[in-house]
CSV table of C-alpha atoms and ligand atoms in Angstrom, one decimal:
chain,number,residue,atom,x,y,z
A,10,MET,CA,27.4,-2.8,24.3
A,11,ALA,CA,24.9,-5.4,23.3
A,12,GLU,CA,25.9,-9.0,23.1
A,13,VAL,CA,25.8,-9.8,19.4
A,14,VAL,CA,25.2,-13.4,18.3
A,15,ILE,CA,25.6,-14.0,14.5
A,16,THR,CA,23.8,-17.2,13.6
A,17,SER,CA,21.1,-18.5,11.3
A,18,LYS,CA,17.5,-17.3,11.6
A,19,GLU,CA,16.4,-20.8,12.7
A,20,GLU,CA,19.1,-21.0,15.4
A,21,ALA,CA,18.2,-17.5,16.6
A,22,ALA,CA,14.6,-18.7,17.0
A,23,ARG,CA,15.6,-21.8,18.9
A,24,LEU,CA,18.0,-19.8,21.2
A,25,THR,CA,15.3,-17.2,21.9
A,26,ALA,CA,12.7,-19.9,22.6
A,27,ASP,CA,15.2,-21.6,24.9
A,28,LEU,CA,15.7,-18.3,26.7
A,29,PHE,CA,11.9,-17.8,27.1
A,30,GLU,CA,11.5,-21.3,28.5
A,31,ARG,CA,14.4,-20.8,30.9
A,32,LEU,CA,12.7,-17.6,32.2
A,33,VAL,CA,9.4,-19.3,32.6
A,34,ARG,CA,11.0,-22.2,34.6
A,35,GLU,CA,12.6,-19.6,36.9
A,36,LYS,CA,9.5,-17.4,37.0
A,37,PRO,CA,6.2,-19.1,36.0
A,38,ASN,CA,4.3,-15.8,35.9
A,39,ALA,CA,7.0,-14.1,33.7
A,40,VAL,CA,6.1,-11.0,31.7
A,41,PHE,CA,7.0,-11.0,28.1
A,42,GLY,CA,7.1,-8.0,25.8
A,43,VAL,CA,6.1,-9.3,22.4
A,44,ALA,CA,6.8,-7.8,19.0
A,45,THR,CA,5.0,-8.1,15.7
A,46,GLY,CA,6.2,-8.0,12.1
A,47,SER,CA,7.9,-10.9,10.3
A,48,THR,CA,11.0,-10.9,12.4
A,49,PRO,CA,9.7,-12.7,15.5
A,50,GLU,CA,7.5,-15.2,13.7
A,51,GLY,CA,10.1,-18.0,13.8
A,52,VAL,CA,10.3,-17.6,17.6
A,53,TYR,CA,6.6,-17.9,18.0
A,54,ARG,CA,6.5,-20.9,15.6
A,55,GLU,CA,9.2,-22.6,17.6
A,56,LEU,CA,7.4,-22.2,20.9
A,57,ALA,CA,4.1,-23.4,19.3
A,58,ALA,CA,5.9,-26.4,17.8
A,59,ARG,CA,7.4,-27.3,21.2
A,60,ARG,CA,4.0,-27.0,22.9
A,61,ALA,CA,2.3,-29.1,20.2
A,62,GLN,CA,4.9,-31.8,21.0
A,63,HIS,CA,4.3,-31.4,24.7
A,64,LEU,CA,7.9,-30.3,25.1
A,65,LEU,CA,7.3,-26.7,26.2
A,66,ALA,CA,7.7,-25.5,29.8
A,67,ASP,CA,4.4,-24.6,31.5
A,68,PHE,CA,3.5,-21.2,30.0
A,69,SER,CA,0.0,-21.2,31.6
A,70,ARG,CA,0.7,-18.3,34.0
A,71,VAL,CA,2.8,-16.0,31.7
A,72,ARG,CA,1.6,-12.5,30.8
A,73,ALA,CA,2.5,-10.5,27.8
A,74,PHE,CA,2.4,-6.9,26.5
A,75,ALA,CA,2.6,-6.1,22.8
A,76,LEU,CA,4.9,-3.3,21.8
A,77,ASP,CA,2.6,-1.4,19.5
A,78,GLU,CA,-0.7,-1.3,17.5
A,79,TYR,CA,-2.0,0.5,14.5
A,80,VAL,CA,-4.6,3.2,15.2
A,81,GLY,CA,-7.6,3.3,12.9
A,82,LEU,CA,-7.8,-0.4,12.0
A,83,PRO,CA,-10.6,-2.4,13.4
A,84,VAL,CA,-9.2,-4.9,16.0
A,85,GLU,CA,-10.7,-7.7,14.0
A,86,HIS,CA,-8.7,-6.8,10.9
A,87,PRO,CA,-6.3,-9.7,10.2
A,88,GLU,CA,-3.3,-7.3,10.3
A,89,SER,CA,-4.2,-5.4,13.5
A,90,TYR,CA,-1.6,-6.3,16.1
A,91,HIS,CA,-4.5,-7.5,18.3
A,92,SER,CA,-5.2,-10.1,15.6
A,93,VAL,CA,-1.5,-10.9,14.9
A,94,ILE,CA,-0.6,-11.4,18.6
A,95,GLU,CA,-3.8,-13.6,19.1
A,96,ARG,CA,-2.9,-15.7,16.1
A,97,GLN,CA,0.9,-16.1,16.7
A,98,TRP,CA,1.2,-15.9,20.5
A,99,THR,CA,-2.0,-16.1,22.6
A,100,ARG,CA,-3.8,-19.0,20.8
A,101,PRO,CA,-0.8,-21.2,20.0
A,102,LEU,CA,0.4,-21.0,23.6
A,103,GLY,CA,-3.1,-21.7,24.9
A,104,LEU,CA,-3.3,-18.5,26.9
A,105,HIS,CA,-6.4,-16.7,28.0
A,106,PRO,CA,-6.8,-13.3,26.2
A,107,GLU,CA,-6.7,-11.5,29.5
A,108,GLN,CA,-3.1,-12.6,29.9
A,109,VAL,CA,-2.1,-10.7,26.9
A,110,ALA,CA,-2.4,-6.9,26.4
A,111,VAL,CA,-2.1,-4.9,23.2
A,112,PRO,CA,-2.2,-1.1,23.1
A,113,PRO,CA,-5.6,0.4,22.1
A,114,ALA,CA,-6.4,0.6,18.4
A,115,VAL,CA,-8.8,3.5,19.0
A,116,ILE,CA,-7.7,6.7,20.8
A,117,THR,CA,-10.1,9.5,21.6
A,118,ALA,CA,-9.1,12.9,22.9
A,119,ASP,CA,-9.9,11.8,26.4
A,120,ASP,CA,-7.6,8.7,26.3
A,121,ASN,CA,-4.2,8.7,27.7
A,122,PRO,CA,-2.1,6.0,25.9
A,123,GLU,CA,0.4,6.1,28.7
A,124,SER,CA,-2.2,4.4,30.9
A,125,TYR,CA,-1.0,1.2,29.1
A,126,GLU,CA,2.1,1.5,31.2
A,127,THR,CA,0.1,1.3,34.4
A,128,ARG,CA,-0.8,-2.2,33.4
A,129,ILE,CA,2.8,-3.1,32.7
A,130,ASP,CA,3.8,-1.7,36.1
A,131,ALA,CA,1.0,-3.6,37.8
A,132,ALA,CA,2.3,-6.8,36.2
A,133,GLY,CA,5.7,-6.1,37.8
A,134,GLY,CA,7.4,-4.8,34.6
A,135,ILE,CA,8.6,-6.7,31.5
A,136,ASP,CA,11.1,-9.4,32.1
A,137,ILE,CA,12.2,-9.9,28.5
A,138,GLN,CA,11.3,-7.5,25.7
A,139,LEU,CA,11.6,-8.9,22.2
A,140,VAL,CA,12.1,-6.3,19.5
A,141,GLY,CA,12.7,-6.3,15.7
A,142,ILE,CA,14.1,-3.3,13.9
A,143,GLY,CA,12.7,-1.3,11.1
A,144,SER,CA,14.7,-0.6,8.0
A,145,ASN,CA,14.8,3.1,9.1
A,146,GLY,CA,16.1,2.1,12.6
A,147,HIS,CA,12.8,2.2,14.5
A,148,ILE,CA,11.9,-0.1,17.3
A,149,GLY,CA,8.3,-0.6,18.2
A,150,PHE,CA,6.9,2.2,16.1
A,151,ASN,CA,9.3,4.8,17.4
A,152,GLU,CA,10.1,6.5,14.2
A,153,PRO,CA,13.3,8.5,13.6
A,154,GLY,CA,13.2,11.7,15.7
A,155,SER,CA,11.5,9.9,18.7
A,156,SER,CA,12.6,11.1,22.0
A,157,LEU,CA,15.0,8.7,23.6
A,158,ALA,CA,13.0,9.1,26.8
A,159,SER,CA,9.6,8.7,25.1
A,160,ARG,CA,6.7,7.0,26.8
A,161,THR,CA,3.7,5.0,25.3
A,162,ARG,CA,1.9,7.4,22.9
A,163,LEU,CA,0.2,8.1,19.7
A,164,LYS,CA,2.6,8.5,16.7
A,165,THR,CA,2.4,9.1,13.0
A,166,LEU,CA,4.0,6.4,10.9
A,167,SER,CA,6.7,7.4,8.6
A,168,ARG,CA,6.3,6.9,4.8
A,169,GLN,CA,9.2,4.4,4.9
A,170,THR,CA,7.5,2.2,7.5
A,171,ARG,CA,4.2,2.4,5.7
A,172,ILE,CA,5.9,1.3,2.5
A,173,ASP,CA,7.7,-1.5,4.3
A,174,ASN,CA,4.5,-2.7,5.9
A,175,ALA,CA,2.4,-2.4,2.7
A,176,ARG,CA,3.2,-6.1,2.0
A,177,PHE,CA,0.9,-7.0,4.8
A,178,PHE,CA,-1.9,-5.0,3.2
A,179,GLY,CA,-3.3,-4.7,-0.3
A,180,THR,CA,-2.0,-1.3,-1.1
A,181,LEU,CA,0.0,1.6,0.5
A,182,ASP,CA,-3.3,3.5,1.1
A,183,GLU,CA,-4.6,0.7,3.2
A,184,VAL,CA,-1.7,0.9,5.7
A,185,PRO,CA,-2.8,3.0,8.7
A,186,ARG,CA,-1.2,6.4,9.2
A,187,TYR,CA,-1.1,6.3,13.0
A,188,CYS,CA,-0.1,4.0,15.8
A,189,VAL,CA,0.3,3.7,19.5
A,190,THR,CA,3.7,2.5,20.5
A,191,GLN,CA,5.6,1.9,23.7
A,192,GLY,CA,8.2,4.7,24.0
A,193,LEU,CA,11.9,4.2,23.9
A,194,GLY,CA,12.0,5.1,27.6
A,195,THR,CA,9.4,2.4,28.2
A,196,ILE,CA,11.3,-0.2,26.3
A,197,LEU,CA,14.5,0.5,28.3
A,198,GLU,CA,12.7,-0.5,31.5
A,199,ALA,CA,12.4,-4.1,30.5
A,200,ARG,CA,14.9,-6.3,32.4
A,201,ARG,CA,16.3,-7.8,29.3
A,202,ILE,CA,16.0,-6.9,25.6
A,203,VAL,CA,16.4,-9.4,22.8
A,204,LEU,CA,16.7,-7.7,19.4
A,205,LEU,CA,16.3,-9.9,16.3
A,206,ALA,CA,17.3,-8.8,12.8
A,207,PHE,CA,17.4,-10.9,9.6
A,208,GLY,CA,18.2,-10.0,6.0
A,209,VAL,CA,20.3,-7.5,4.2
A,210,SER,CA,17.5,-4.9,4.4
A,211,LYS,CA,18.3,-4.5,8.1
A,212,ALA,CA,22.1,-4.3,7.8
A,213,ARG,CA,22.4,-0.6,7.7
A,214,ALA,CA,19.9,0.1,10.5
A,215,LEU,CA,21.5,-2.6,12.7
A,216,ALA,CA,25.0,-1.3,12.2
A,217,ASN,CA,23.8,2.2,13.0
A,218,ALA,CA,21.9,1.0,16.0
A,219,LEU,CA,24.6,-1.1,17.6
A,220,GLU,CA,27.8,0.6,16.6
A,221,GLY,CA,26.8,4.2,15.7
A,222,PRO,CA,26.2,7.1,17.9
A,223,VAL,CA,23.1,7.0,20.2
A,224,THR,CA,20.7,9.4,18.4
A,225,SER,CA,17.0,9.8,18.0
A,226,SER,CA,17.6,9.7,14.3
A,227,VAL,CA,18.2,5.9,14.8
A,228,PRO,CA,15.8,5.1,17.6
A,229,ALA,CA,17.1,1.6,18.1
A,230,SER,CA,20.4,3.0,19.1
A,231,VAL,CA,18.8,3.7,22.5
A,232,VAL,CA,19.4,0.0,23.3
A,233,GLN,CA,23.1,1.0,23.9
A,234,PHE,CA,21.9,2.5,27.2
A,235,HIS,CA,20.5,-0.8,28.4
A,236,PRO,CA,22.8,-3.2,30.3
A,237,HIS,CA,21.3,-6.5,29.1
A,238,VAL,CA,20.7,-6.5,25.4
A,239,THR,CA,21.3,-9.5,23.2
A,240,ALA,CA,21.1,-9.1,19.4
A,241,LEU,CA,20.5,-12.3,17.5
A,242,VAL,CA,21.2,-11.6,13.8
A,243,ASP,CA,21.9,-13.5,10.6
A,244,ASP,CA,24.9,-13.1,8.4
A,245,ALA,CA,23.1,-10.7,6.0
A,246,ALA,CA,21.9,-8.4,8.8
A,247,ALA,CA,25.4,-8.5,10.4
A,248,SER,CA,27.1,-7.7,7.1
A,249,LEU,CA,27.8,-4.1,7.9
A,250,LEU,CA,28.8,-4.5,11.5
A,251,ALA,CA,32.4,-3.3,11.9
A,252,ASN,CA,33.1,-5.6,14.8
A,253,GLN,CA,31.5,-8.7,13.4
A,254,ASP,CA,34.8,-10.8,13.7
A,255,TYR,CA,34.9,-10.0,17.4
A,256,TYR,CA,31.2,-10.9,17.9
A,257,ARG,CA,31.7,-14.3,16.1
A,258,GLU,CA,34.9,-15.0,18.2
A,259,ALA,CA,33.3,-13.9,21.5
A,260,TRP,CA,30.3,-16.2,20.8
A,261,GLN,CA,32.5,-19.2,19.7
A,262,GLU,CA,34.8,-18.7,22.7
A,263,ARG,CA,32.3,-17.7,25.3
A,264,PRO,CA,33.0,-18.9,28.8
A,265,PRO,CA,31.8,-22.5,29.7
A,266,SER,CA,29.2,-21.1,32.0
A,267,ARG,CA,27.6,-19.4,29.0
A,268,ARG,CA,27.4,-22.4,26.6
A,269,ILE,CA,23.7,-21.9,26.5
A,270,LEU,CA,22.4,-18.4,25.9
A,271,PHE,CA,22.2,-16.5,29.2
A,272,ASP,CA,23.2,-19.7,31.1
A,273,GLY,CA,24.7,-18.8,34.4
A,274,ILE,CA,22.8,-15.5,34.5
A,275,THR,CA,19.8,-14.9,36.7
A,276,LEU,CA,16.9,-13.7,34.5
A,277,THR,CA,14.8,-12.4,37.3
A,278,ALA,CA,15.9,-9.2,38.8
A,279,PRO,CA,14.4,-6.1,40.5
A,280,PRO,CA,12.5,-3.8,38.2
A,281,ARG,CA,14.6,-1.3,36.4
A,282,ARG,CA,14.2,2.3,37.4
A,283,ARG,CA,12.3,4.6,35.1
A,284,GLY,CA,14.5,6.4,32.5
A,285,PHE,CA,18.2,6.0,32.2
B,8,GLP,C1,7.1,-3.1,12.3
B,8,GLP,C2,6.8,-3.2,13.8
B,8,GLP,C3,8.1,-3.4,14.5
B,8,GLP,C4,9.0,-4.4,13.7
B,8,GLP,C5,9.5,-3.7,12.5
B,8,GLP,C6,10.2,-4.6,11.5
B,8,GLP,O1,6.4,-2.1,11.7
B,8,GLP,N1,6.1,-2.2,14.4
B,8,GLP,O2,7.8,-3.9,15.8
B,8,GLP,O3,10.1,-4.8,14.5
B,8,GLP,O4,8.4,-2.9,11.9
B,8,GLP,O5,9.2,-5.3,10.8
B,8,GLP,P1,9.6,-6.7,10.2
B,8,GLP,O6,9.9,-7.6,11.3
B,8,GLP,O7,8.4,-7.2,9.5
B,8,GLP,O8,10.8,-6.5,9.3
């Protein structure tokens, strides 16, 4: 069961940034899995603000891997995830582009998207994977029906996801139809997963993911197989969680060694084995 923290969006961003900083202090060359979409923006803004005030831990050696990318969009397009990650993560943190990898935006018949995972493995695996959740229960771009053991691959976006993401583009037609995404099996190999969800539009998907059966129809439900998942969610996203009273109480009454998120827990650990 995931640890569920019901709090404000702002506090969720601060807690996640605290966690990232703690990992970097423990492991200066930490490897982050970074997500896109509107959900993680507050975390990235918080880290950037701390850096601007010279308050941030030394992130100069961190590496990062993005979860997914549109296929068929030029990488220079402002909404390609190459551009978004560069704008929200790489540049504000003062990182060299080589420290940050994004799945390829062009796939030819000879390409094997799974080779992206060789780079993740070579970096020692992902220490903390940040994920949002789609209104249809996707994580990364693993649409409903994705194998729970899936690897990084080319996928077709669902109509719902394209409608949801049309707000970043001019019209629905401009939203790409294909993507490359880390698979659900890939995501499960991260040492820790931090899932963020804000707003009532995520309430149903979140409740299904955290409290429903594990099923490929709700790809995010695969996180129930991971031993170290923390979900930071606001009241609206939590509104359909059956156990929300318990989560609030467990967070309020957490043991003294855990007054700070993940305090008392070693963040660095051996790589997780492949699969589950
Ligand atoms: C996007 C991304 C996901 C993201 C999700 C929710 O399409 N591929 O990584 O978590 O859908 O998006 P948002 O955070 O904008 O609600």
